[in-house]
């Protein structure tokens, strides 16, 4: 395994003793069979603001903000104090029989920000459990309303919704399902709304018509009485920052309304400032979903917390059913965790005190600077919205084919970036950036400069190895 690691990382295979221990004892997320349980990944020792420091002492800009989550930046003393103070006041209480002040106060604040009528929240432990909760609620809701056949979930190619059984069944990125079981009988996947990959010669407007038409036909063919929910990230994150064409989301929303299909907006990445607002569904895309799932930025990664915003009219319908005894048999030990909710309240204050406005002001600059990289011949497209962006590399700009290119190209760019002081999130042929919202213009410039140098180095390397021609 050390050999494999050396291929990917020029650093000493065991820059830190913890790397060696992890290689012996840790099962890391998303492993492959060839190295499962025996994989070394670089150790990050500390973080401060937009930077992290690795075990070799290299200071790196945290390009992906951890996993799209450290929105307010690392090492915020205000948040660390809340963790401590809340642990000393009340570490935990059972949400089965009791409640606590931070979760109640946070639910009131979140209801204030959520679009029309989503004034309740169910707290979870992260994004997957939030999506799982929303889907199980849809099943329960339809059972109680006497329509047990209305359970099919419509998702999209390119989506990522989590790693629990049902949430993972919605995933549609390459390799997500190759070796995994899933509840595929419950899921239908529509075309990914990626304008960059639309059929040659088709306008964006026609592409949108096609996508909406495909959903309409699916409803007609399957039957609205069998479709329970449509689940969509407003901007597909892990699928490569796919910003849908204008008008697509409102039209999909409208179809759901017409056919009594619950619209679940998965805002695990796009909420809490990433697109400049607490929630993006209403303020950025003009839609009012039936449920919104969130996690990550709600605590900026300082504590694992997620949740589902729910439309209260759904509860009204349940109350009016003939089954007042029907129980939503779903709950997590750490639902409404007082420490997580207290941290989320302070995190929200930081956003309100200026970070949301700063993120909105910085977004056009960040997007413009990232797009300067599109002159590089290896780059097929730079796209993004707010403070999320993706550089997609292609074998050639005529076919835009990502597949004949070395599939590890994102990792190659990441390796050069790390040597030059930037952490990147490599995704096959793409690099995804979503820095902490606190990043300055000068740091954006530094990031883009490092990306340019690293892509140039990768181009040279691929040319030398005969894998790519300019
Ligand atoms: C849109 C989206 N939904 C759900 C999830 C799953 O969240 P978690 O990893 O916190 O379970 C993710 C994770 O990246 C995500 O990007």
Short mmCIF file of N, CA and C and ligand atoms in Angstrom, two decimals, residues 30 67-68 125-131 159-164 167 171 173 232-239 266-270 293-296 305-306 425, ligand 1:
data_model
loop_
_atom_site.label_atom_id
_atom_site.label_comp_id
_atom_site.label_asym_id
_atom_site.label_seq_id
_atom_site.Cartn_x
_atom_site.Cartn_y
_atom_site.Cartn_z
N UNK A 30 -14.90 5.65 1.70
CA UNK A 30 -14.75 5.41 0.27
C UNK A 30 -13.46 4.68 -0.08
N UNK A 67 -15.02 19.36 3.89
CA UNK A 67 -15.93 18.76 2.90
C UNK A 67 -17.10 19.71 2.72
N UNK A 68 -16.88 20.84 2.18
CA UNK A 68 -17.90 21.90 2.00
C UNK A 68 -18.52 22.30 3.33
N UNK A 125 -28.02 13.69 12.58
CA UNK A 125 -26.59 13.71 12.92
C UNK A 125 -25.72 14.16 11.75
N UNK A 126 -26.32 14.39 10.59
CA UNK A 126 -25.55 14.79 9.41
C UNK A 126 -26.45 14.78 8.20
N UNK A 127 -25.83 14.83 7.01
CA UNK A 127 -26.60 14.94 5.78
C UNK A 127 -27.32 13.66 5.38
N UNK A 128 -26.63 12.52 5.48
CA UNK A 128 -27.26 11.26 5.06
C UNK A 128 -28.48 10.98 5.92
N UNK A 129 -28.33 11.19 7.22
CA UNK A 129 -29.46 10.91 8.11
C UNK A 129 -30.58 11.93 7.89
N UNK A 130 -30.23 13.12 7.41
CA UNK A 130 -31.28 14.10 7.09
C UNK A 130 -32.07 13.64 5.87
N UNK A 131 -31.37 13.20 4.82
CA UNK A 131 -32.06 12.74 3.61
C UNK A 131 -32.88 11.49 3.94
N UNK A 159 -26.25 12.92 -9.01
CA UNK A 159 -26.60 13.36 -7.66
C UNK A 159 -25.76 12.65 -6.60
N UNK A 160 -25.60 13.32 -5.46
CA UNK A 160 -25.09 12.64 -4.26
C UNK A 160 -25.96 13.04 -3.08
N UNK A 161 -26.53 12.05 -2.41
CA UNK A 161 -27.42 12.35 -1.29
C UNK A 161 -27.05 11.64 0.00
N UNK A 162 -25.98 10.82 0.01
CA UNK A 162 -25.59 10.25 1.29
C UNK A 162 -25.14 8.82 1.22
N UNK A 163 -24.87 8.27 2.40
CA UNK A 163 -24.30 6.92 2.50
C UNK A 163 -25.12 5.98 3.38
N UNK A 164 -26.36 6.34 3.71
CA UNK A 164 -27.23 5.34 4.32
C UNK A 164 -27.96 4.63 3.17
N UNK A 167 -30.74 6.76 1.25
CA UNK A 167 -30.17 7.99 0.66
C UNK A 167 -29.16 7.62 -0.42
N UNK A 171 -28.03 8.00 -5.27
CA UNK A 171 -26.79 8.54 -5.84
C UNK A 171 -26.62 8.13 -7.29
N UNK A 173 -23.62 9.22 -9.29
CA UNK A 173 -22.33 9.57 -9.88
C UNK A 173 -21.65 8.30 -10.39
N UNK A 232 -33.66 16.80 -4.98
CA UNK A 232 -32.67 17.50 -5.81
C UNK A 232 -31.81 18.45 -5.00
N UNK A 233 -30.51 18.39 -5.25
CA UNK A 233 -29.60 19.43 -4.74
C UNK A 233 -29.82 20.64 -5.67
N UNK A 234 -30.00 21.85 -5.13
CA UNK A 234 -30.18 23.01 -6.01
C UNK A 234 -28.99 23.17 -6.96
N UNK A 235 -27.78 23.02 -6.41
CA UNK A 235 -26.58 22.90 -7.25
C UNK A 235 -25.96 21.57 -6.86
N UNK A 236 -25.82 20.66 -7.81
CA UNK A 236 -25.22 19.36 -7.49
C UNK A 236 -23.78 19.60 -7.05
N UNK A 237 -23.46 19.16 -5.86
CA UNK A 237 -22.14 19.46 -5.32
C UNK A 237 -21.10 18.41 -5.74
N UNK A 238 -21.18 17.23 -5.13
CA UNK A 238 -20.14 16.21 -5.40
C UNK A 238 -20.19 15.69 -6.82
N UNK A 239 -21.29 15.95 -7.52
CA UNK A 239 -21.38 15.55 -8.93
C UNK A 239 -20.56 16.48 -9.83
N UNK A 266 -32.29 19.17 -1.32
CA UNK A 266 -31.14 18.75 -0.50
C UNK A 266 -30.12 19.87 -0.46
N UNK A 267 -30.18 20.62 0.64
CA UNK A 267 -29.30 21.79 0.79
C UNK A 267 -28.14 21.51 1.76
N UNK A 268 -27.72 20.26 1.81
CA UNK A 268 -26.63 19.90 2.71
C UNK A 268 -25.37 20.74 2.41
N UNK A 269 -25.16 21.06 1.15
CA UNK A 269 -24.00 21.88 0.79
C UNK A 269 -24.38 23.35 0.58
N UNK A 270 -25.53 23.60 -0.06
CA UNK A 270 -25.82 24.96 -0.54
C UNK A 270 -26.33 25.91 0.54
N UNK A 293 -33.34 19.51 3.34
CA UNK A 293 -32.37 18.83 4.20
C UNK A 293 -31.12 19.71 4.30
N UNK A 294 -30.50 19.70 5.48
CA UNK A 294 -29.29 20.51 5.67
C UNK A 294 -28.33 19.78 6.62
N UNK A 295 -27.08 20.18 6.65
CA UNK A 295 -26.07 19.62 7.57
C UNK A 295 -24.82 20.51 7.45
N UNK A 296 -23.66 19.93 7.47
CA UNK A 296 -22.37 20.60 7.19
C UNK A 296 -22.26 22.02 7.75
N UNK A 305 -24.04 17.72 12.92
CA UNK A 305 -25.47 18.03 13.06
C UNK A 305 -26.08 18.18 11.67
N UNK A 306 -27.29 17.73 11.52
CA UNK A 306 -28.03 17.94 10.28
C UNK A 306 -29.50 18.09 10.63
N UNK A 425 -10.21 19.47 -3.82
CA UNK A 425 -11.00 18.24 -3.75
C UNK A 425 -11.03 17.62 -5.14
C1 LIG B 1 -25.93 17.15 -1.15
C2 LIG B 1 -25.49 16.18 -0.09
N1 LIG B 1 -26.43 15.49 0.58
C3 LIG B 1 -26.10 14.63 1.56
C4 LIG B 1 -24.78 14.41 1.89
C5 LIG B 1 -24.43 13.44 2.99
O1 LIG B 1 -24.04 14.13 4.12
P1 LIG B 1 -23.20 13.42 5.27
O2 LIG B 1 -21.88 13.06 4.67
O3 LIG B 1 -23.10 14.50 6.33
O4 LIG B 1 -23.96 12.26 5.75
C6 LIG B 1 -23.77 15.12 1.23
C7 LIG B 1 -22.37 14.91 1.58
O5 LIG B 1 -21.44 15.40 0.98
C8 LIG B 1 -24.14 16.01 0.20
O6 LIG B 1 -23.21 16.68 -0.50
#
